[in-house]
Coordinates of C-alpha atoms in Angstrom, one line a residue:
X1 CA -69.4 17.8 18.1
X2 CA -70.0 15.2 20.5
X3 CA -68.7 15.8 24.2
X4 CA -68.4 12.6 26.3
X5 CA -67.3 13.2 30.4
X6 CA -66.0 9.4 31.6
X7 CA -65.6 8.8 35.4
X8 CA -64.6 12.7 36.2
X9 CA -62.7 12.6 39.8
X10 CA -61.4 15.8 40.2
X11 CA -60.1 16.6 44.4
X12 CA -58.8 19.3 46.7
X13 CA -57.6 17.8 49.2
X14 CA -60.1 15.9 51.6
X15 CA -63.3 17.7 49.3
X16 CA -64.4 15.4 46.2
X17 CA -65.6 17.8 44.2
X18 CA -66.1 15.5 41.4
X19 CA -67.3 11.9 42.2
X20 CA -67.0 9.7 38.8
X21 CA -69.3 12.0 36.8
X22 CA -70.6 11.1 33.2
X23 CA -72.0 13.4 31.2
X24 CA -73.1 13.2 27.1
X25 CA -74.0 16.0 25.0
X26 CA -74.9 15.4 21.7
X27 CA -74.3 17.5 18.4
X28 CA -76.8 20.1 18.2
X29 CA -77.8 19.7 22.0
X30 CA -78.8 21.7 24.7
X31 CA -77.5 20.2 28.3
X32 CA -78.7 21.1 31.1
X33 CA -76.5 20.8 34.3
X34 CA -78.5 21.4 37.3
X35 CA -77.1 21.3 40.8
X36 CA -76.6 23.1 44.4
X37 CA -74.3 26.0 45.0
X38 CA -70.8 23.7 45.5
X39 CA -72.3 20.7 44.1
X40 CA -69.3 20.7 41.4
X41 CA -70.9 22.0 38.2
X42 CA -68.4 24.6 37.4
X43 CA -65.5 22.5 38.4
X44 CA -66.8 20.2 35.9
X45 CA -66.8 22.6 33.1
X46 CA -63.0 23.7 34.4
X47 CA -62.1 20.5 34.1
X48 CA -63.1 20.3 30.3
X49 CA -61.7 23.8 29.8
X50 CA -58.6 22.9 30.5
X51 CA -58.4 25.0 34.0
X52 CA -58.5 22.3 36.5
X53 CA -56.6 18.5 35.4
X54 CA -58.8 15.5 36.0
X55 CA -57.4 13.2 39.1
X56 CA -59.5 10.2 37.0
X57 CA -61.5 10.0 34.0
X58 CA -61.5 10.9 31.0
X59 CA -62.7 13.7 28.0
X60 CA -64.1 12.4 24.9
X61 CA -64.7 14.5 21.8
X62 CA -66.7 12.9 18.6
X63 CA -65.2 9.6 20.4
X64 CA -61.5 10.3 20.5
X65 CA -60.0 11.0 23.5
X66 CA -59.2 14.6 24.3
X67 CA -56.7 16.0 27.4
X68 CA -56.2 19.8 27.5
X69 CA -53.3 21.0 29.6
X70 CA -54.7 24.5 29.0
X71 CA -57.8 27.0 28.0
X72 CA -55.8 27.4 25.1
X73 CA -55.7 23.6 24.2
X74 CA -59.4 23.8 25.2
X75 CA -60.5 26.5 22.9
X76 CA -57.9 25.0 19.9
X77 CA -60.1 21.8 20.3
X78 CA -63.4 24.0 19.9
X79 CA -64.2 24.6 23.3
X80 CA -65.4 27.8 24.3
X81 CA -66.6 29.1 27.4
X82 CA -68.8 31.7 28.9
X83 CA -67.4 31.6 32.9
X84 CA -69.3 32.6 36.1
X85 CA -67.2 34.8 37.6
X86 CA -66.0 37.4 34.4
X87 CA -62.7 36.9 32.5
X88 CA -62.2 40.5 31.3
X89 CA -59.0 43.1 32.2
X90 CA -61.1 46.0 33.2
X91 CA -59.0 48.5 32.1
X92 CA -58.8 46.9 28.4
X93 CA -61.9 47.7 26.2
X94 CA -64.5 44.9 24.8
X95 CA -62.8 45.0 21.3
X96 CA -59.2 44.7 23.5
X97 CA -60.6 42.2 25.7
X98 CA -62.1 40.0 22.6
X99 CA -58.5 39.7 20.5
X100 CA -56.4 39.0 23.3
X101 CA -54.5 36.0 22.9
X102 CA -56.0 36.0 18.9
X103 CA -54.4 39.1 17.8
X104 CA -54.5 39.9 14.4
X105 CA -51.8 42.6 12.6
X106 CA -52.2 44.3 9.8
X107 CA -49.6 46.3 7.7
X108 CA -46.8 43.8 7.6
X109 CA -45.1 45.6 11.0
X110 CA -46.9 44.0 13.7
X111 CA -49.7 46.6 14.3
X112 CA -52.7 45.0 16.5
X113 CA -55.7 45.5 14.1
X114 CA -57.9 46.6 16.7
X115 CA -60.7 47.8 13.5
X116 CA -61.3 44.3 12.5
X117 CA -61.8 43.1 16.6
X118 CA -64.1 46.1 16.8
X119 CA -65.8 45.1 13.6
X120 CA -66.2 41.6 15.5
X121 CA -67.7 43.1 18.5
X122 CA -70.4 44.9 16.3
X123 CA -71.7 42.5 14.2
X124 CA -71.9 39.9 16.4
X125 CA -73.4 42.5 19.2
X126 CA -76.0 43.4 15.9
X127 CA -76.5 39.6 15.2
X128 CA -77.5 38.2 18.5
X129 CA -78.8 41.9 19.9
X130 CA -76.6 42.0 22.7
X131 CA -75.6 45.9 22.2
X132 CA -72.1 45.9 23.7
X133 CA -70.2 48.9 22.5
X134 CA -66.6 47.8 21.6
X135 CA -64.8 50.7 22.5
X136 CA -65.9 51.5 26.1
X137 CA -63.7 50.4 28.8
X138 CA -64.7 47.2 30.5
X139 CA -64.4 48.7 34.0
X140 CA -66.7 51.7 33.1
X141 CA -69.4 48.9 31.9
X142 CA -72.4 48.0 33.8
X143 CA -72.1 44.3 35.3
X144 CA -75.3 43.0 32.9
X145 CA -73.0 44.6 30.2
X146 CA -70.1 42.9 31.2
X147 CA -71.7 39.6 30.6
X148 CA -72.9 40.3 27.8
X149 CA -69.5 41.2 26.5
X150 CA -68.0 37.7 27.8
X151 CA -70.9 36.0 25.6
X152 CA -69.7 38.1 22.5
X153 CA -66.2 37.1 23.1
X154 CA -67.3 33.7 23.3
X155 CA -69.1 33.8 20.2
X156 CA -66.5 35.4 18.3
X157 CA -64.3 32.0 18.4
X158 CA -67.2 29.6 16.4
X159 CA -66.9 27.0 19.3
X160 CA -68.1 23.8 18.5
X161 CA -68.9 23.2 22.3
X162 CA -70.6 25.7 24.0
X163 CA -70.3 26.1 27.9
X164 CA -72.7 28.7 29.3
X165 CA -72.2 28.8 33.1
X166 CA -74.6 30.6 34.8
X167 CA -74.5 33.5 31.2
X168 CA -78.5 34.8 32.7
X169 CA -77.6 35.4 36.1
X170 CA -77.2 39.5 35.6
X171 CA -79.3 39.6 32.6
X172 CA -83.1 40.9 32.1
X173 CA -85.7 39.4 31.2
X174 CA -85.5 40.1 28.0
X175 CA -82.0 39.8 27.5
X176 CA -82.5 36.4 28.5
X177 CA -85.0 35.7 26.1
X178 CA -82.3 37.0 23.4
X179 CA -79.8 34.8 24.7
X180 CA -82.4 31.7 24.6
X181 CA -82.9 33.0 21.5
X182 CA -78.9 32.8 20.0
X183 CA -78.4 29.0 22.0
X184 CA -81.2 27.9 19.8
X185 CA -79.5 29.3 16.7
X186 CA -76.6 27.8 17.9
X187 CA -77.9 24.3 18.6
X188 CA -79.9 24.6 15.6
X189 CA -76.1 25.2 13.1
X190 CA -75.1 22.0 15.1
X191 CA -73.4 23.0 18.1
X192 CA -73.5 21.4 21.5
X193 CA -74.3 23.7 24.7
X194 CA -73.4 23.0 27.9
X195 CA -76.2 25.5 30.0
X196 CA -75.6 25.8 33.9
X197 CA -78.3 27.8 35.2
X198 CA -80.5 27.8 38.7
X199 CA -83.5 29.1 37.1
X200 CA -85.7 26.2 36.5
X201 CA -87.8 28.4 34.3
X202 CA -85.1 29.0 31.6
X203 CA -83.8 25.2 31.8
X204 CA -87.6 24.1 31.2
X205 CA -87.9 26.2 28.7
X206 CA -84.5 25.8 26.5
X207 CA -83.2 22.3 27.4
X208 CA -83.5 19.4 25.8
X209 CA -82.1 16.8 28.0
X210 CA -80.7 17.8 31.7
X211 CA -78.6 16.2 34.2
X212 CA -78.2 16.9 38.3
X213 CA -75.6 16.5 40.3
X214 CA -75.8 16.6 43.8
X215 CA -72.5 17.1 46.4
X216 CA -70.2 16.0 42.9
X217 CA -72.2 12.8 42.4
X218 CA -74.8 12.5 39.1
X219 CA -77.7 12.0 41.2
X220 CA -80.6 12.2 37.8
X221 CA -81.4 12.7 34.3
X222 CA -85.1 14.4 34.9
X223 CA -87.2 14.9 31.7
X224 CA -87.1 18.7 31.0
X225 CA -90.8 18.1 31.4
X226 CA -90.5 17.6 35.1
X227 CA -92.0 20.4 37.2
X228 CA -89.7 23.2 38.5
X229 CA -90.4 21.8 42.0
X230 CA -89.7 18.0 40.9
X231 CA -86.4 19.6 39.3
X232 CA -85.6 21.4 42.7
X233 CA -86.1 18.5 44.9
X234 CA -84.1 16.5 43.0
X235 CA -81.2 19.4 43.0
X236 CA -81.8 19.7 46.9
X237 CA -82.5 16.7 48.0
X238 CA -85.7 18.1 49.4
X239 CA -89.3 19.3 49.1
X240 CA -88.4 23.4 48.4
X241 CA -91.1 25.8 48.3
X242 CA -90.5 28.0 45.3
X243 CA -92.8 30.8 46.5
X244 CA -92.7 33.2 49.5
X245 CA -94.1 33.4 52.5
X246 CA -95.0 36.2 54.0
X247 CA -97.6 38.0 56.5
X248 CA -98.9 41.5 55.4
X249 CA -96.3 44.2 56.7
X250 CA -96.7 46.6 59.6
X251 CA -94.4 49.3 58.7
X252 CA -93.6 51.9 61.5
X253 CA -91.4 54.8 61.7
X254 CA -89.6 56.1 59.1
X255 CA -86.0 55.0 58.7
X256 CA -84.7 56.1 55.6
X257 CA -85.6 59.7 53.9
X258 CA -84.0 60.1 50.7
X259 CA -85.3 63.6 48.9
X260 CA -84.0 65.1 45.6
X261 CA -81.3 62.8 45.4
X262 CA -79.2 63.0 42.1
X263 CA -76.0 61.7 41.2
X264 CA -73.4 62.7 37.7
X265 CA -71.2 60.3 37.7
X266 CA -67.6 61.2 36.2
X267 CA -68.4 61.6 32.7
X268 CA -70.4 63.5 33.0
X269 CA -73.9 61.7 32.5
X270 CA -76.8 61.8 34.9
X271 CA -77.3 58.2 36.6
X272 CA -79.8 59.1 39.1
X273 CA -82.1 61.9 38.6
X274 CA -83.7 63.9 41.4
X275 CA -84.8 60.7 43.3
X276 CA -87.0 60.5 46.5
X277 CA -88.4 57.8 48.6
X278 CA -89.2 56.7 52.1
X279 CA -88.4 53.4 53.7
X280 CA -90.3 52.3 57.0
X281 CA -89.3 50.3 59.8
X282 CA -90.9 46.5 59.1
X283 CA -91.4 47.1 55.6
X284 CA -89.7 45.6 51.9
X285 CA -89.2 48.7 49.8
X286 CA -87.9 47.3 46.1
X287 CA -86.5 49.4 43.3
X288 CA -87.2 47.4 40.3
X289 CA -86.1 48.3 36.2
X290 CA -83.9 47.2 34.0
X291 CA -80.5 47.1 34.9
X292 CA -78.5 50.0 34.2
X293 CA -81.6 52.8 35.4
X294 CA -79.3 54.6 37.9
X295 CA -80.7 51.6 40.8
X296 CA -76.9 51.0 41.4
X297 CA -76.0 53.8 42.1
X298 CA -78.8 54.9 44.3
X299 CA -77.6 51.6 46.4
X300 CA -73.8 53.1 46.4
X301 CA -75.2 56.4 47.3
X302 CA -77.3 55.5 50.5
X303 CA -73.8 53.6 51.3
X304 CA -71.2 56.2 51.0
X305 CA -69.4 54.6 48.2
X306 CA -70.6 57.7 46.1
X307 CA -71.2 61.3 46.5
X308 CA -74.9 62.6 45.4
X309 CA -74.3 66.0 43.7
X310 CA -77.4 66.7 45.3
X311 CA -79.9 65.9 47.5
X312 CA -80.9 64.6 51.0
X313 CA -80.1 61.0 52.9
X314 CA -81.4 60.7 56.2
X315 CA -81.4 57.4 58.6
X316 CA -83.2 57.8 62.1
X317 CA -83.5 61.8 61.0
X318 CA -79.7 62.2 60.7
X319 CA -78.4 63.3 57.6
X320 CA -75.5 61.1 56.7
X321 CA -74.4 62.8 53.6
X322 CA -71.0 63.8 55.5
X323 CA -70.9 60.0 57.3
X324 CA -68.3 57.8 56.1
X325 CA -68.8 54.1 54.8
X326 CA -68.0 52.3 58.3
X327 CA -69.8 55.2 60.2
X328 CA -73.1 54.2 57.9
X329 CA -72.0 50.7 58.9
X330 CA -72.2 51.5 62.4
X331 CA -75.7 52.9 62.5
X332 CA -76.9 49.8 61.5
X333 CA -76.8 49.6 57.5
X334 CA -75.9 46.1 55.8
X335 CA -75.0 45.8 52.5
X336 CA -75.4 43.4 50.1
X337 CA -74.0 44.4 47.0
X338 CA -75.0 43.2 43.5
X339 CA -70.8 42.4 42.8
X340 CA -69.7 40.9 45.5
X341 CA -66.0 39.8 44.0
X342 CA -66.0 43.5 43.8
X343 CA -67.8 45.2 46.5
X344 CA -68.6 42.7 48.6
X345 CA -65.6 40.2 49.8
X346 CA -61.7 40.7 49.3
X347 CA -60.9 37.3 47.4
X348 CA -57.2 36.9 48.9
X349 CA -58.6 37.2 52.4
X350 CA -60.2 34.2 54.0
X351 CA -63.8 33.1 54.2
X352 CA -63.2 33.5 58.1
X353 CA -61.9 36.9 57.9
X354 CA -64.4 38.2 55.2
X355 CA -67.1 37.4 57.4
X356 CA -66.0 40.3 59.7
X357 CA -64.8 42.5 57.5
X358 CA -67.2 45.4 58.7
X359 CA -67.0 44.1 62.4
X360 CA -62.6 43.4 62.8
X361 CA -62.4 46.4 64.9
X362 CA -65.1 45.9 67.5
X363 CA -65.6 43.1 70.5
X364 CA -66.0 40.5 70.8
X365 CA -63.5 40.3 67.2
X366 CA -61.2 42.7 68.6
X367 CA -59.0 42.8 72.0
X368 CA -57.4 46.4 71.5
X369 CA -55.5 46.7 68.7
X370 CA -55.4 42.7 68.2
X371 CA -58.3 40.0 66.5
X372 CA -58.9 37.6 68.7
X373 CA -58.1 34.6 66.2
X374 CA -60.0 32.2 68.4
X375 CA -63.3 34.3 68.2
X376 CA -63.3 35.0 64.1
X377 CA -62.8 31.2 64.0
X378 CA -66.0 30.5 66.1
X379 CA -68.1 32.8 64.1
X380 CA -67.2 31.6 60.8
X381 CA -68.1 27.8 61.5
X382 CA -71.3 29.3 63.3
X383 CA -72.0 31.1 60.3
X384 CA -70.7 28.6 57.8
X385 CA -73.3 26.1 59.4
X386 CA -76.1 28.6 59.4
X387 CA -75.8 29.6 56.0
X388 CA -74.5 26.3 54.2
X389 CA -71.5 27.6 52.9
X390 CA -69.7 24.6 51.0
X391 CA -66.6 25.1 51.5
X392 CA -63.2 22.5 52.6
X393 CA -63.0 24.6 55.9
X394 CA -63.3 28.7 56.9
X395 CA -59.5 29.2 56.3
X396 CA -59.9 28.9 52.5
X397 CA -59.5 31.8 50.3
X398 CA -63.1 33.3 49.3
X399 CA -61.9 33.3 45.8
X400 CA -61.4 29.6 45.5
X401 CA -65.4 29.1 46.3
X402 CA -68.0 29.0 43.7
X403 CA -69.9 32.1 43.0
X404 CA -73.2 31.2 45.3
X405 CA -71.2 30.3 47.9
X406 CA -68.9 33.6 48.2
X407 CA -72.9 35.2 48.4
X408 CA -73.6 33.0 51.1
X409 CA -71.0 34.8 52.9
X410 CA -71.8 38.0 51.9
X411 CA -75.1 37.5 53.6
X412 CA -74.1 35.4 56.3
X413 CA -71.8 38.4 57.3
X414 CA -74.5 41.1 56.6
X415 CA -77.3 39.7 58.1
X416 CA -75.7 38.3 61.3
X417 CA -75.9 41.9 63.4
X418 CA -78.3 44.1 64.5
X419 CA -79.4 46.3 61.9
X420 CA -81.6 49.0 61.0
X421 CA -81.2 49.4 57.3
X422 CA -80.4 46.5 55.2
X423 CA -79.9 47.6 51.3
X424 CA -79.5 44.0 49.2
X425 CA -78.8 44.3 45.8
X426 CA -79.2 41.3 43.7
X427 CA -79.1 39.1 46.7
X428 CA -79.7 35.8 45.1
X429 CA -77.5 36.1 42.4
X430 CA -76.2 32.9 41.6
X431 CA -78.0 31.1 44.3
X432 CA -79.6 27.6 43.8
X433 CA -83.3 27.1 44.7
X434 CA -82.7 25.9 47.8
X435 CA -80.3 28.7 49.4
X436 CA -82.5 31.5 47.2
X437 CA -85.5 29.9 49.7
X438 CA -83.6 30.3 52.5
X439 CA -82.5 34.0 52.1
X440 CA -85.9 34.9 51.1
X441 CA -87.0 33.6 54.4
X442 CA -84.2 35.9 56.0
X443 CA -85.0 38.8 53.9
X444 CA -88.6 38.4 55.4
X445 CA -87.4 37.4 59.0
X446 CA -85.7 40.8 59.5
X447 CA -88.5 42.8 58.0
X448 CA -90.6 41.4 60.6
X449 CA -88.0 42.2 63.4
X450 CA -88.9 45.7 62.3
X451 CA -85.6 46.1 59.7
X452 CA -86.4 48.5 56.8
X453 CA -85.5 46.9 53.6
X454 CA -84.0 48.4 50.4
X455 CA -84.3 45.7 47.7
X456 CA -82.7 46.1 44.2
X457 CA -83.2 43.4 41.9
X458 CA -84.0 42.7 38.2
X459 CA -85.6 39.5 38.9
X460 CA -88.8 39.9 38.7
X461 CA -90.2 37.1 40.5
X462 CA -88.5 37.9 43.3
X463 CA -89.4 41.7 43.4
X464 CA -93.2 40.2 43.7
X465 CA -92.6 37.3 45.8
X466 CA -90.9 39.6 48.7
X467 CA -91.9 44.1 48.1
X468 CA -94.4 45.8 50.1
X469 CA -93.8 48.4 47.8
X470 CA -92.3 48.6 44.1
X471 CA -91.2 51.8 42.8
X472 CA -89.6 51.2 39.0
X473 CA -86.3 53.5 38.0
X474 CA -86.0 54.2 34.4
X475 CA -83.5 56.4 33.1
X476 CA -82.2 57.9 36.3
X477 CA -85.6 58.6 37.5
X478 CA -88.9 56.5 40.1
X479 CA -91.0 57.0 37.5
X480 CA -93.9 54.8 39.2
X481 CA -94.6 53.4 42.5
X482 CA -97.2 50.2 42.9
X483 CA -98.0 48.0 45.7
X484 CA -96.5 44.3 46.4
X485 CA -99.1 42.7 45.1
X486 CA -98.6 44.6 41.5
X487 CA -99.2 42.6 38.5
X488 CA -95.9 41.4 36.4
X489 CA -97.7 43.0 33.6
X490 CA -97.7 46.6 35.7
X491 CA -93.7 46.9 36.5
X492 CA -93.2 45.4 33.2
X493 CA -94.8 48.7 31.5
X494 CA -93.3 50.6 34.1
X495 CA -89.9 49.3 33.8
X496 CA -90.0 49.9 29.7
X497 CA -90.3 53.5 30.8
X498 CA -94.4 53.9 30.1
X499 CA -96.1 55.3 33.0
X500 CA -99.7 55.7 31.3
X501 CA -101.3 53.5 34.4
X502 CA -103.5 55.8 35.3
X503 CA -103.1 54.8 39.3
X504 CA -99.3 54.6 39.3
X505 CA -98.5 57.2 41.9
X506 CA -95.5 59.1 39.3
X507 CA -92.5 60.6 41.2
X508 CA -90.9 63.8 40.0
X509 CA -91.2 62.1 36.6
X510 CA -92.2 62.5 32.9
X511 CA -93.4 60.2 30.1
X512 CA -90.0 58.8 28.9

């Protein structure tokens, strides 16, 4: 099918989010849409889903003219989409979450025939390799998995246009490769794909033509040839630098102790598995694997947000284990967590008031019992400015931004105090080149103020490009430790659970 975007104003009040865009994707087409965090991309593909209505402009499909009050009408016309931030009712499970609003009965009486949407789930989780069990709860599911499950019920409706907003950005590495793998198929059997991503890599190598838009204007229609920093600049507006920069650590005292940690989570399987490390001041300590090791909850461990059934946490030589979450915050601990419409911002609150979420009761935010409105409004423009956050003003619900700017202000908030420990999770999730350069330079900049760093990520570029040290977790366990300047080749054996290096320094492990 042929997808035609004509003249595509869409407004919020005084913010333009969508300045006459055109956009053409041809029948068995990959389009790229490349752009900066706010620049309008996923209020583009809203638009064409039906979410959002058009102000101008118009939608075009195989040349007739198409208007969608709805998803529903969307979907009807053969639209499908795979959304940034998840559409799933948590406590539904995938087979549940993939039939609702296309049931199916069975018997004659009504009965949901929840075999058949499980039967769905599995064979299209066996066809494309995605492995999402049908029958687990959605909550209970990893966030990678949750994707993944979005993709599957995406692909169970044989959409003839294909949106894929931001589908890698909790993947692996080689889940992404199996993903790159199905949109082939898919263009390949004639359908057209619609692929938001910031990771240059993946647009070079899966696109075949791409467009950037810049502040909700079409500002280029680069050759997927073009080099990732050509791409970038044209995305930013500037020359970014798509590599670290760093100085060689000078680590200090110790900060964080953690011995013999281990965690059972509540049915009754082992997620982290007798688990010991040690974090110095001035140093990037990152805990690479594939997602779904036990590195989360490690993270929500060291936090508070879960109880180790065993083990040690020290900060400064105090044991925290009895030290509740805003006690932990108190010592100095920020927190970037890898979900942050989960963990890390309250989306009916406003960007000014999540940016002191773990600082409302203390001056200068707090006179007594009261906020002092005045001062929360100062900080968030500071912050706003500082970070880039694209947003129509600081009063704005953090659930109406796009999903690289509500991390923006997950970081802005975290890394705007004093702090001792910083634990980031995923911290560029969703980010554009341009802001992923600038929190790199942030991450760094507080190492070098003599901040120990916990790093969790499962992009491996950025584990190299920023650790001092790289210990791997694979089922539950560090099963190796290397230094920064480790091959990708190394943690890549490491993180598929072999630990035959012979100069991998093995913690309280065994040959998975």
């Amino acid at each position: 099918m042929k997808l035609e975007l004509r003249g595509i104003t869409k407004r919020f009040g005084s913010l333009v989010a969508n300045d006459g865009i055109d956009l053409t994707v041809e029948p068995g087409e990959i389009h790229a849409l490349l752009g900066e965090n706010g620049a309008g991309k996923s209020t583009l593909m809203n638009v064409l889903y039906g979410l959002y209505e058009p102000d101008d402009g118009q939608i075009l499909l195989d040349d007739v003219p198409a208007r969608f009050g709805s998803p529903r009408d969307a979907i009807a016309a053969g639209i499908g989409m795979v959304h940034q931030h998840f559409m799933l009712i948590p406590v539904f499970t995938v087979a549940e979450n993939v039939m609702l609003g296309h049931e199916e009965t069975r018997g004659g009486v009504g009965w949901l025939d929840r075999r058949a949407a499980r039967r769905k789930v599995r064979e299209i989780s066996r066809r494309y390799g995605l492995a999402v069990p049908p029958d687990a709860l959605v909550a209970d599911l990893p966030v990678g998995v949750q994707q993944r499950a979005e993709i599957v019920k995406a692909l169970t409706r044989e959409a003839r246009v294909l949106v894929l907003d931001e589908p890698t950005a909790v993947l692996t590495p080689t889940e992404i490769e199996d993903l790159m793998a199905v949109m082939r198929r898919l263009r390949d059997a004639g359908t057209s794909i619609v692929f938001i991503s910031h990771k240059l890599k993946e647009v070079k190598a899966v696109a075949d033509r791409v467009t950037v838009i810049r502040r909700g204007k079409v500002v280029g229609e680069p050759s997927p040839s073009a080099s990732e920093e050509e791409l970038a600049s044209l995305m930013v507006g500037r020359k970014v630098s798509l590599t670290v920069d760093k100085s060689p650590a000078m680590p200090k005292d110790i900060v964080l102790d953690v011995e013999g940690l281990r965690f059972i989570d509540d049915t009754g399987v082992v997620q982290v598995d007798d688990v010991s490390f040690q974090v110095r001041a001035g140093e990037i300590f990152a805990i690479a694997g594939v997602q779904g090791n036990g590195q989360t909850e490690v993270t929500e461990c060291l936090l508070g947000l879960e109880t180790p059934t065993e083990g040690r946490i020290k900060v400064r030589g105090r044991d925290v284990a009895d030290v509740s979450v805003n006690e932990r915050l108190a010592l100095g601990i920020g927190y970037v967590p890898e979900d942050r419409m989960h963990d890390g911002l309250i989306g009916s609150f406003t960007v000014a008031e999540n940016l002191v979420l773990d600082l409302y009761g203390r001056e200068p935010f707090a006179k007594g019992i009261s906020l002092d409105l005045r001062v929360v409004a100062e900080n968030a423009d500071a912050r706003i400015e500082e970070f880039d956050v694209r947003t129509p003003g600081a009063e704005v619900l953090a659930s109406t931004l796009s999903g690289g700017n509500q991390q923006k202000v997950v970081l802005a908030r975290e890394l705007s105090r004093p702090l001792t420990l910083l634990v980031v999770a995923q911290p560029t999730r969703g980010l554009d080149v341009g802001s992923t350069e600038f929190v790199h330079r942030r991450i760094v900049s507080e190492r070098d103020k003599g901040t120990a760093v916990v790093l969790v990520s499962t992009e491996l570029d950025e584990v190299l490009g920023l650790a001092d040290r790289i210990a791997v977790m694979y089922r539950g366990r560090i099963i190796g430790e290397l230094p920064g300047g480790a091959s990708p080749a190394e943690v890549g054996l490491l993180m598929a659970g072999s630990t035959g290096r012979s100069t991998a320094a093995v913690s309280g492990a065994t040959d998975e």
